[in-house]
Tab-separated table of C-alpha atoms in Angstrom:
chain	number	residue	atom	x	y	z
A	1	MET	CA	200.014	-17.330	86.709
A	2	ILE	CA	199.698	-19.693	89.976
A	3	ILE	CA	201.252	-22.001	91.579
A	4	LYS	CA	200.137	-25.585	92.988
A	5	LYS	CA	201.912	-27.867	95.072
A	6	SER	CA	202.311	-30.940	94.638
A	7	SER	CA	203.974	-33.266	97.736
A	8	ASN	CA	207.251	-31.170	97.522
A	9	ARG	CA	207.270	-29.421	94.694
A	10	LEU	CA	205.954	-26.226	93.181
A	11	LEU	CA	204.751	-26.999	90.391
A	12	PHE	CA	204.241	-23.343	87.705
A	13	ARG	CA	201.245	-23.638	85.410
A	14	GLN	CA	199.086	-21.514	83.514
A	15	ASN	CA	195.412	-20.238	85.006
A	16	ASP	CA	192.398	-22.384	84.220
A	17	SER	CA	191.287	-19.147	82.383
A	18	ILE	CA	193.507	-20.194	79.237
A	19	ARG	CA	191.723	-22.977	78.335
A	20	HIS	CA	189.443	-20.504	75.647
A	21	PRO	CA	190.236	-20.871	72.452
A	22	HIS	CA	190.967	-16.956	71.643
A	23	LEU	CA	193.168	-16.729	75.058
A	24	ILE	CA	194.963	-19.788	73.817
A	25	TYR	CA	195.781	-18.070	70.647
A	26	CYS	CA	196.738	-14.670	71.874
A	27	LEU	CA	199.231	-16.709	74.046
A	28	VAL	CA	200.967	-18.438	71.283
A	29	VAL	CA	201.482	-15.174	69.663
A	30	ILE	CA	202.958	-14.067	72.280
A	31	ALA	CA	205.428	-17.005	72.644
A	32	ILE	CA	206.090	-17.107	68.636
A	33	GLY	CA	207.227	-13.089	69.209
A	34	ALA	CA	209.243	-13.440	71.977
A	35	MET	CA	211.015	-16.697	70.423
A	36	LEU	CA	211.886	-14.201	67.593
A	37	LEU	CA	212.760	-11.354	69.852
A	38	THR	CA	215.247	-13.998	71.533
A	39	GLY	CA	216.625	-15.035	67.916
A	40	LEU	CA	217.267	-11.474	66.937
A	41	SER	CA	219.651	-10.500	70.308
A	42	GLY	CA	221.964	-12.809	69.577
A	43	CYS	CA	223.731	-12.275	73.222
A	44	GLN	CA	220.160	-11.947	75.014
A	45	THR	CA	220.605	-13.684	78.439
A	46	GLN	CA	216.776	-12.994	79.837
A	47	ARG	CA	214.840	-16.625	80.836
A	48	SER	CA	211.538	-17.219	81.051
A	49	VAL	CA	210.743	-18.748	84.303
A	50	THR	CA	206.657	-18.707	84.007
A	51	ASP	CA	205.874	-22.158	82.355
A	52	SER	CA	208.742	-24.233	84.154
A	53	THR	CA	208.063	-26.417	86.540
A	54	PHE	CA	210.373	-26.293	89.741
A	55	SER	CA	211.022	-30.046	91.511
A	56	ALA	CA	213.748	-28.808	93.734
A	57	TRP	CA	215.316	-25.421	94.718
A	58	GLU	CA	218.224	-26.339	92.756
A	59	GLN	CA	216.455	-25.712	89.660
A	60	VAL	CA	214.988	-22.474	90.819
A	61	ILE	CA	218.656	-21.014	91.162
A	62	GLU	CA	219.557	-22.182	87.862
A	63	ASN	CA	216.580	-20.241	86.294
A	64	GLY	CA	217.165	-17.453	88.456
A	65	ARG	CA	220.932	-16.876	87.927
A	66	ASP	CA	222.242	-13.841	86.735
A	67	GLN	CA	219.228	-11.885	85.900
A	68	GLU	CA	218.044	-8.209	86.687
A	69	VAL	CA	215.245	-8.624	89.827
A	70	THR	CA	213.200	-4.818	90.174
A	71	ILE	CA	212.032	-4.221	93.019
A	72	LEU	CA	209.434	-1.758	93.933
A	73	MET	CA	209.001	-0.516	97.500
A	74	TRP	CA	208.211	2.662	99.591
A	75	GLY	CA	211.796	4.966	99.485
A	76	GLY	CA	211.173	7.127	102.230
A	77	ASN	CA	214.232	5.971	104.880
A	78	ASP	CA	217.943	6.625	103.737
A	79	SER	CA	218.991	3.681	105.542
A	80	ILE	CA	216.305	1.209	103.924
A	81	ASN	CA	217.407	1.988	101.150
A	82	GLN	CA	221.173	2.214	101.989
A	83	TYR	CA	220.646	-1.363	103.725
A	84	MET	CA	219.109	-2.431	99.960
A	85	ASP	CA	221.721	-0.609	97.399
A	86	ASN	CA	224.494	-1.788	99.362
A	87	PHE	CA	224.589	-4.684	101.703
A	88	VAL	CA	221.392	-6.400	99.917
A	89	ALA	CA	222.791	-5.443	96.317
A	90	SER	CA	226.022	-7.021	96.797
A	91	HIS	CA	225.503	-9.967	98.360
A	92	LEU	CA	223.138	-10.782	95.874
A	93	LYS	CA	225.495	-9.744	92.811
A	94	GLU	CA	228.212	-12.088	94.511
A	95	GLN	CA	225.760	-15.251	95.417
A	96	TYR	CA	223.872	-15.337	92.071
A	97	GLY	CA	224.649	-12.622	90.161
A	98	ILE	CA	221.607	-10.888	90.044
A	99	ILE	CA	221.563	-7.378	89.905
A	100	LEU	CA	219.042	-5.756	92.302
A	101	LYS	CA	216.690	-2.478	90.987
A	102	ARG	CA	215.191	-0.539	93.776
A	103	VAL	CA	212.153	1.475	92.135
A	104	PRO	CA	210.898	3.822	95.058
A	105	MET	CA	206.943	3.692	94.626
A	106	ASN	CA	204.146	3.541	97.257
A	107	ALA	CA	202.296	0.210	97.954
A	108	PRO	CA	198.963	1.943	96.879
A	109	GLU	CA	201.220	3.863	93.477
A	110	PHE	CA	202.125	-0.066	92.796
A	111	ILE	CA	198.892	-1.899	93.551
A	112	ILE	CA	196.917	0.724	90.807
A	113	LYS	CA	199.582	0.207	88.574
A	114	LEU	CA	199.547	-3.485	88.855
A	115	LEU	CA	195.549	-2.948	88.392
A	116	ASN	CA	195.905	-1.394	85.410
A	117	GLU	CA	198.231	-4.175	83.725
A	118	LYS	CA	195.797	-6.729	84.676
A	119	LYS	CA	192.759	-5.071	82.835
A	120	ALA	CA	194.689	-4.159	80.245
A	121	SER	CA	196.432	-8.155	80.168
A	122	VAL	CA	199.899	-7.159	80.843
A	123	GLU	CA	201.091	-10.706	80.192
A	124	THR	CA	205.273	-9.616	81.437
A	125	GLY	CA	205.603	-6.480	83.473
A	126	SER	CA	208.157	-4.234	84.937
A	127	ALA	CA	208.594	-5.282	88.226
A	128	ASP	CA	209.540	-8.839	90.228
A	129	LEU	CA	209.366	-7.878	93.837
A	130	LEU	CA	207.019	-5.664	96.261
A	131	TRP	CA	207.569	-4.207	99.874
A	132	ILE	CA	203.927	-5.476	101.049
A	133	ASN	CA	201.240	-5.809	103.439
A	134	ALA	CA	198.047	-5.122	105.732
A	135	GLU	CA	195.399	-3.738	103.272
A	136	ASN	CA	197.112	-3.443	100.177
A	137	PHE	CA	197.768	-6.888	100.146
A	138	ARG	CA	194.078	-7.355	100.923
A	139	THR	CA	193.268	-5.725	97.729
A	140	ALA	CA	196.193	-7.062	95.836
A	141	ARG	CA	194.746	-10.580	96.933
A	142	GLN	CA	191.545	-9.280	95.538
A	143	GLY	CA	192.891	-8.567	92.115
A	144	ASN	CA	194.599	-11.536	92.047
A	145	LEU	CA	197.306	-9.269	91.619
A	146	LEU	CA	200.050	-11.946	93.247
A	147	TRP	CA	202.123	-15.091	91.782
A	148	GLY	CA	202.015	-17.695	94.755
A	149	PRO	CA	201.739	-19.735	96.592
A	150	ILE	CA	205.607	-19.142	96.749
A	151	THR	CA	206.718	-20.268	100.340
A	152	THR	CA	206.586	-23.773	99.537
A	153	PHE	CA	210.031	-24.866	100.421
A	154	MET	CA	212.122	-22.103	100.481
A	155	PRO	CA	215.283	-23.116	102.477
A	156	ASN	CA	215.692	-20.289	104.618
A	157	LEU	CA	212.428	-20.174	105.467
A	158	SER	CA	211.986	-23.673	106.404
A	159	THR	CA	215.056	-23.691	108.284
A	160	TYR	CA	214.702	-20.663	110.633
A	161	TYR	CA	211.242	-19.671	110.638
A	162	ASP	CA	208.312	-20.723	112.670
A	163	ALA	CA	205.774	-22.383	110.449
A	164	GLU	CA	203.089	-22.065	113.294
A	165	ALA	CA	203.744	-18.146	114.000
A	166	ALA	CA	200.473	-16.255	113.419
A	167	ASP	CA	202.162	-13.424	111.371
A	168	LEU	CA	203.800	-16.469	108.883
A	169	ASN	CA	199.821	-17.539	107.950
A	170	PHE	CA	198.093	-14.225	108.367
A	171	ASP	CA	198.489	-10.344	107.706
A	172	THR	CA	196.358	-8.179	109.318
A	173	GLY	CA	193.662	-11.229	109.393
A	174	ILE	CA	194.521	-11.858	106.151
A	175	PRO	CA	194.689	-15.780	105.168
A	176	ILE	CA	198.639	-15.335	103.450
A	177	GLU	CA	198.229	-18.811	101.677
A	178	GLY	CA	202.026	-18.637	100.978
A	179	TYR	CA	200.962	-15.361	98.450
A	180	GLU	CA	203.522	-13.529	100.227
A	181	ALA	CA	206.793	-14.179	102.417
A	182	ILE	CA	207.782	-12.222	105.492
A	183	TRP	CA	210.343	-10.333	105.650
A	184	GLY	CA	210.771	-8.611	109.132
A	185	ARG	CA	208.498	-7.380	112.488
A	186	ALA	CA	207.944	-4.103	113.753
A	187	GLN	CA	206.335	-3.405	116.637
A	188	LEU	CA	205.174	0.284	118.216
A	189	VAL	CA	207.810	1.634	120.776
A	190	LEU	CA	207.831	5.163	122.513
A	191	THR	CA	211.004	7.123	122.880
A	192	TYR	CA	211.925	9.473	125.951
A	193	ASP	CA	214.550	11.551	127.256
A	194	ALA	CA	215.199	10.245	130.944
A	195	ALA	CA	217.194	13.047	132.178
A	196	ARG	CA	213.702	15.142	131.632
A	197	THR	CA	210.953	12.656	131.725
A	198	ALA	CA	211.370	10.575	135.145
A	199	ASP	CA	207.895	9.424	135.711
A	200	VAL	CA	207.356	8.263	132.002
A	201	PRO	CA	203.924	6.896	131.684
A	202	THR	CA	203.502	3.038	131.217
A	203	SER	CA	199.866	2.869	130.418
A	204	PHE	CA	197.711	4.786	128.668
A	205	ALA	CA	195.840	5.359	131.303
A	206	GLU	CA	198.756	6.898	133.238
A	207	MET	CA	199.679	9.039	130.206
A	208	LEU	CA	196.414	10.920	130.220
A	209	GLU	CA	196.944	11.749	134.502
A	210	TRP	CA	200.967	12.689	133.078
A	211	ALA	CA	199.074	14.990	130.132
A	212	ARG	CA	197.111	16.998	132.690
A	213	GLN	CA	200.480	17.072	134.928
A	214	ASN	CA	202.325	18.349	131.526
A	215	PRO	CA	200.019	20.048	129.557
A	216	GLY	CA	201.506	20.557	125.958
A	217	ARG	CA	204.084	17.726	126.398
A	218	LEU	CA	202.699	15.388	124.223
A	219	THR	CA	200.961	14.810	120.851
A	220	TYR	CA	200.770	11.890	118.368
A	221	PRO	CA	201.311	12.018	114.451
A	222	LYS	CA	197.713	12.554	112.820
A	223	LEU	CA	195.449	10.179	111.416
A	224	PRO	CA	194.316	9.437	108.668
A	225	ASP	CA	197.484	9.826	106.622
A	226	ASP	CA	200.119	8.813	109.103
A	227	PHE	CA	200.980	4.879	109.942
A	228	VAL	CA	202.405	5.602	112.971
A	229	GLY	CA	199.400	7.434	114.185
A	230	THR	CA	196.981	5.448	113.750
A	231	ALA	CA	198.481	2.449	115.424
A	232	PHE	CA	199.166	4.421	118.563
A	233	VAL	CA	195.416	5.033	118.599
A	234	ARG	CA	194.434	1.559	117.581
A	235	THR	CA	197.051	0.105	120.368
A	236	ALA	CA	194.781	2.184	122.884
A	237	TYR	CA	191.518	-0.059	121.816
A	238	TYR	CA	193.137	-2.770	123.927
A	239	GLU	CA	193.886	-1.092	126.824
A	240	LEU	CA	190.127	1.018	126.537
A	241	THR	CA	188.029	-1.509	125.926
A	242	GLY	CA	189.593	-4.432	127.531
A	243	GLN	CA	189.061	-6.664	124.371
A	244	THR	CA	191.519	-8.468	122.965
A	245	ASP	CA	189.822	-11.476	120.514
A	246	ALA	CA	187.785	-8.946	119.090
A	247	PHE	CA	189.892	-7.774	116.758
A	248	GLN	CA	191.011	-10.554	114.974
A	249	LYS	CA	187.469	-11.733	114.518
A	250	THR	CA	184.144	-10.233	111.984
A	251	MET	CA	182.199	-7.554	113.407
A	252	THR	CA	180.131	-5.026	111.595
A	253	ARG	CA	181.183	-1.142	110.978
A	254	ASP	CA	178.081	-0.602	114.184
A	255	GLU	CA	179.425	-2.776	116.478
A	256	PHE	CA	182.996	-1.520	116.049
A	257	LEU	CA	181.466	2.338	116.775
A	258	SER	CA	179.411	0.906	119.293
A	259	LEU	CA	182.903	-0.608	120.097
A	260	SER	CA	184.891	2.283	120.155
A	261	GLN	CA	183.337	4.746	122.235
A	262	PRO	CA	185.785	4.079	125.588
A	263	VAL	CA	188.405	4.978	122.967
A	264	ILE	CA	186.516	8.009	121.496
A	265	ASP	CA	185.902	9.314	125.622
A	266	TYR	CA	189.438	8.933	125.703
A	267	PHE	CA	191.597	10.898	123.095
A	268	LYS	CA	188.765	13.706	123.244
A	269	GLU	CA	189.166	14.251	126.969
A	270	LEU	CA	193.188	14.118	126.331
A	271	ALA	CA	193.308	16.592	123.492
A	272	PRO	CA	193.237	19.896	125.201
A	273	PHE	CA	196.274	18.688	127.192
A	274	LEU	CA	198.030	17.610	123.866
A	275	TRP	CA	200.899	20.250	121.967
A	276	ARG	CA	199.080	22.948	121.012
A	277	GLU	CA	195.773	21.810	123.290
A	278	GLY	CA	194.974	19.272	120.654
A	279	THR	CA	194.099	22.258	117.520
A	280	ALA	CA	196.670	20.634	115.335
A	281	TYR	CA	198.890	17.434	114.950
A	282	PRO	CA	202.255	16.485	113.783
A	283	ALA	CA	201.659	15.862	110.027
A	284	THR	CA	204.516	13.074	110.063
A	285	GLN	CA	206.460	10.612	112.171
A	286	ALA	CA	209.643	12.893	111.133
A	287	GLN	CA	208.063	15.597	112.148
A	288	LEU	CA	206.865	13.885	115.593
A	289	ASP	CA	210.483	13.319	116.230
A	290	ASP	CA	211.466	16.688	115.097
A	291	LEU	CA	209.386	17.965	118.143
A	292	PHE	CA	210.866	15.445	120.332
A	293	LYS	CA	214.505	16.371	119.324
A	294	ASN	CA	213.718	19.999	119.281
A	295	GLY	CA	212.734	19.764	122.935
A	296	GLU	CA	208.922	20.956	122.125
A	297	VAL	CA	207.396	17.676	123.533
A	298	ASP	CA	208.837	14.532	125.631
A	299	MET	CA	207.633	11.439	123.560
A	300	THR	CA	207.731	10.321	120.119
A	301	MET	CA	207.280	7.373	118.935
A	302	GLY	CA	207.770	4.850	115.567
A	303	PHE	CA	208.187	1.395	114.735
A	304	GLU	CA	212.139	1.297	113.953
A	305	VAL	CA	212.556	-0.403	117.295
A	306	GLY	CA	216.119	0.377	116.539
A	307	LYS	CA	215.862	3.496	115.048
A	308	THR	CA	216.752	5.221	118.555
A	309	ALA	CA	219.139	3.392	119.811
A	310	GLY	CA	221.166	4.477	115.980
A	311	LEU	CA	220.485	8.541	116.351
A	312	VAL	CA	221.821	7.995	120.365
A	313	GLU	CA	224.654	6.461	118.607
A	314	THR	CA	225.014	9.279	115.650
A	315	GLY	CA	224.382	11.660	118.554
A	316	VAL	CA	220.976	13.015	116.979
A	317	TYR	CA	219.563	12.324	120.068
A	318	PRO	CA	221.421	12.168	123.768
A	319	ASP	CA	222.941	9.345	125.449
A	320	THR	CA	219.708	9.774	127.829
A	321	VAL	CA	217.229	8.939	125.142
A	322	ARG	CA	215.610	4.838	126.018
A	323	THR	CA	212.589	3.213	124.522
A	324	MET	CA	209.825	1.836	126.493
A	325	VAL	CA	206.339	-0.211	125.896
A	326	PHE	CA	203.174	0.225	127.442
A	327	ASP	CA	202.793	-2.353	130.427
A	328	THR	CA	199.448	-3.082	128.446
A	329	GLY	CA	201.379	-3.650	124.847
A	330	THR	CA	201.866	-1.782	121.746
A	331	ILE	CA	201.111	-3.025	118.725
A	332	GLY	CA	202.756	-5.400	116.678
A	333	ASN	CA	203.330	-6.247	112.965
A	334	ALA	CA	204.810	-7.613	110.139
A	335	HIS	CA	205.967	-7.075	106.462
A	336	TYR	CA	206.274	-9.279	103.211
A	337	LEU	CA	207.467	-9.835	99.801
A	338	ALA	CA	205.300	-10.764	97.327
A	339	VAL	CA	205.952	-11.519	93.271
A	340	PRO	CA	203.691	-10.002	90.812
A	341	TYR	CA	201.265	-12.233	89.138
A	342	ASN	CA	203.025	-10.412	85.672
A	343	ALA	CA	207.021	-10.005	86.929
A	344	PRO	CA	209.511	-11.658	84.330
A	345	GLN	CA	211.780	-13.148	86.191
A	346	LYS	CA	209.576	-15.024	88.968
A	347	ALA	CA	212.950	-17.647	90.235
A	348	ALA	CA	215.560	-14.946	90.743
A	349	ALA	CA	212.298	-12.760	92.657
A	350	LEU	CA	212.230	-15.794	94.817
A	351	LEU	CA	216.345	-16.126	95.333
A	352	ALA	CA	216.307	-12.768	96.337
A	353	ILE	CA	213.294	-13.154	99.132
A	354	ASP	CA	215.193	-16.063	100.222
A	355	PHE	CA	218.318	-14.087	100.939
A	356	LEU	CA	216.338	-11.471	102.706
A	357	GLN	CA	215.085	-14.184	104.670
A	358	SER	CA	218.756	-15.821	105.731
A	359	PRO	CA	220.016	-14.504	109.004
A	360	LEU	CA	222.880	-12.878	107.453
A	361	ALA	CA	220.417	-10.675	106.303
A	362	GLN	CA	218.332	-10.390	109.088
A	363	ILE	CA	220.755	-9.917	111.422
A	364	GLU	CA	222.190	-6.904	109.060
A	365	LYS	CA	219.150	-5.215	109.017
A	366	MET	CA	218.185	-5.402	113.182
A	367	LYS	CA	221.620	-3.233	113.680
A	368	PRO	CA	220.447	0.394	114.958
A	369	ASP	CA	223.302	1.925	112.300
A	370	VAL	CA	221.618	0.117	109.200
A	371	TRP	CA	217.283	-0.185	110.084
A	372	GLY	CA	216.633	-0.966	113.349
A	373	ASP	CA	214.469	-3.611	112.012
A	374	MET	CA	213.346	-6.412	113.647
A	375	PRO	CA	214.204	-9.869	112.972
A	376	ALA	CA	211.113	-12.043	111.331
A	377	LEU	CA	213.094	-15.466	112.446
A	378	ASP	CA	212.983	-17.897	114.989
A	379	VAL	CA	215.748	-17.235	116.970
A	380	ARG	CA	215.977	-20.382	118.830
A	381	ARG	CA	217.265	-22.168	115.490
A	382	LEU	CA	219.897	-20.043	115.121
A	383	SER	CA	224.014	-21.317	115.638
A	384	GLU	CA	225.459	-20.164	118.797
A	385	PRO	CA	227.612	-17.397	117.017
A	386	MET	CA	224.237	-15.921	115.802
A	387	GLN	CA	222.563	-15.518	118.854
A	388	LEU	CA	225.624	-14.165	120.444
A	389	GLU	CA	225.134	-11.797	117.918
A	390	LEU	CA	221.734	-10.750	118.491
A	391	ALA	CA	222.721	-10.564	122.281
A	392	GLU	CA	225.235	-8.675	121.634
A	393	LEU	CA	222.652	-6.149	119.440
A	394	GLU	CA	220.458	-6.011	122.443
A	395	ALA	CA	222.776	-5.192	124.903
A	396	GLY	CA	222.694	-1.579	124.850
A	397	GLN	CA	220.482	0.648	127.246
A	398	VAL	CA	218.373	2.193	124.828
A	399	SER	CA	217.101	-0.621	122.786
A	400	LEU	CA	214.477	-2.652	124.627
A	401	SER	CA	215.260	-6.720	123.947
A	402	LEU	CA	213.196	-8.996	121.416
A	403	GLN	CA	212.051	-10.707	125.101
A	404	GLU	CA	210.637	-7.781	126.248
A	405	LEU	CA	209.459	-6.857	122.830
A	406	THR	CA	207.728	-9.938	122.132
A	407	ASP	CA	206.298	-9.955	125.908
A	408	HIS	CA	204.061	-6.585	125.600
A	409	ARG	CA	203.581	-7.472	121.829
A	410	LEU	CA	199.815	-6.754	120.723
A	411	PRO	CA	198.175	-8.529	117.556
A	412	GLU	CA	197.593	-6.301	114.713
A	413	MET	CA	193.688	-5.802	114.092
A	414	GLN	CA	191.805	-6.862	110.871
A	415	SER	CA	192.694	-4.713	108.378
A	416	GLN	CA	189.076	-3.605	108.129
A	417	TYR	CA	189.762	-2.703	111.624
A	418	ILE	CA	192.233	-0.062	110.632
A	419	ASP	CA	190.362	1.797	107.843
A	420	TRP	CA	187.467	2.435	110.070
A	421	ILE	CA	189.443	3.734	112.816
A	422	LYS	CA	190.725	6.145	110.852
A	423	GLU	CA	187.400	7.321	109.736
A	424	ILE	CA	186.058	7.770	113.465
A	425	TRP	CA	189.543	9.531	114.147
A	426	THR	CA	188.472	12.074	111.696
A	427	GLU	CA	184.984	11.971	112.222
A	428	LYS	CA	185.089	11.889	116.013
A	429	ILE	CA	188.175	13.018	117.115
A	430	GLY	CA	190.423	15.451	114.961
A	431	GLY	CA	187.455	17.294	114.085
A	432	GLN	CA	186.768	18.727	116.962
């Protein structure tokens, strides 16, 4: 199924491939079977929206009410899980009668699941929403695994978001074309304890000198598996190569490898001054956080910009802990929601996305004790009370303001380059 835009209408129509007679026959048989099952179920309230035409948002609401929405998403953060299971689930139930079912599943796993369903011609899947971005979005688009475009006239998106923003149109260089809806933004931030690290480095160049003077007090998560470690290394590309626009343009692997040489040289030079002299690295961001908490290293890092403030508030970190970004900037990216091609409750999925994009949901997840995720909306479009609420969240000394993060935000690279960086680090740096 695909969606076509016609003026202000979302038109849901069958793919051109069903012009083939044998496929039409199969679909008719399936439709008749579904009708028989519905008739036999008596109290069955499920409604299919795959063949509907929505000329107004009210029709989406009508078709999406009182359904169950299943979202497949990474489940490795308890705070995020609680946000979804409590705050989001309760509001969807109250507003639309929607029951939210969260199924923990890593993105590569559900991509494989959908690819297998596509291969087997599974018309009605078991998932309605996906938490997705970057290379997984690229694979999903290449495999025609997503239903869309879905963002044509969603109310909160059109009211509170900047349609011209780069990350509303491109995901790691991949044209979005309405096939995923932005959910949040993230940016790499570094965390340190001002009580024990007064002269904190503010660039990669300064970091090398700092590491020389403080051997063993710095490290980063190991590539290729850890996303934060990969982001730390690719952030270095901007400062150490002096390039910015190059990473949003197409180049060959040989060209990218040549451009990578200053980065390779830098991390090789840095390695002997790292924790355990660079012979080992923490396997995950969580392990690096533990090293920092236990005083074995003086810095940690991550993408949850409000997480540090939450850990200070709960007493996990002392109140002298601060966050920072390099003067030369850090990588920022976005994460998204998408609807599988064979989602059984597409209208209900749209209602869930619209709520997750609402100011209420965006501000809630920004709270340090909830998630600490950056809102994706345009703050200038918020009401004055909402802007004041955001200002209060930004007032603490621990967290950086949204403006400071924006001023030091580096654009995400094309997804192919992220893959190459992992390979280059493994071959040229980590294996040395």
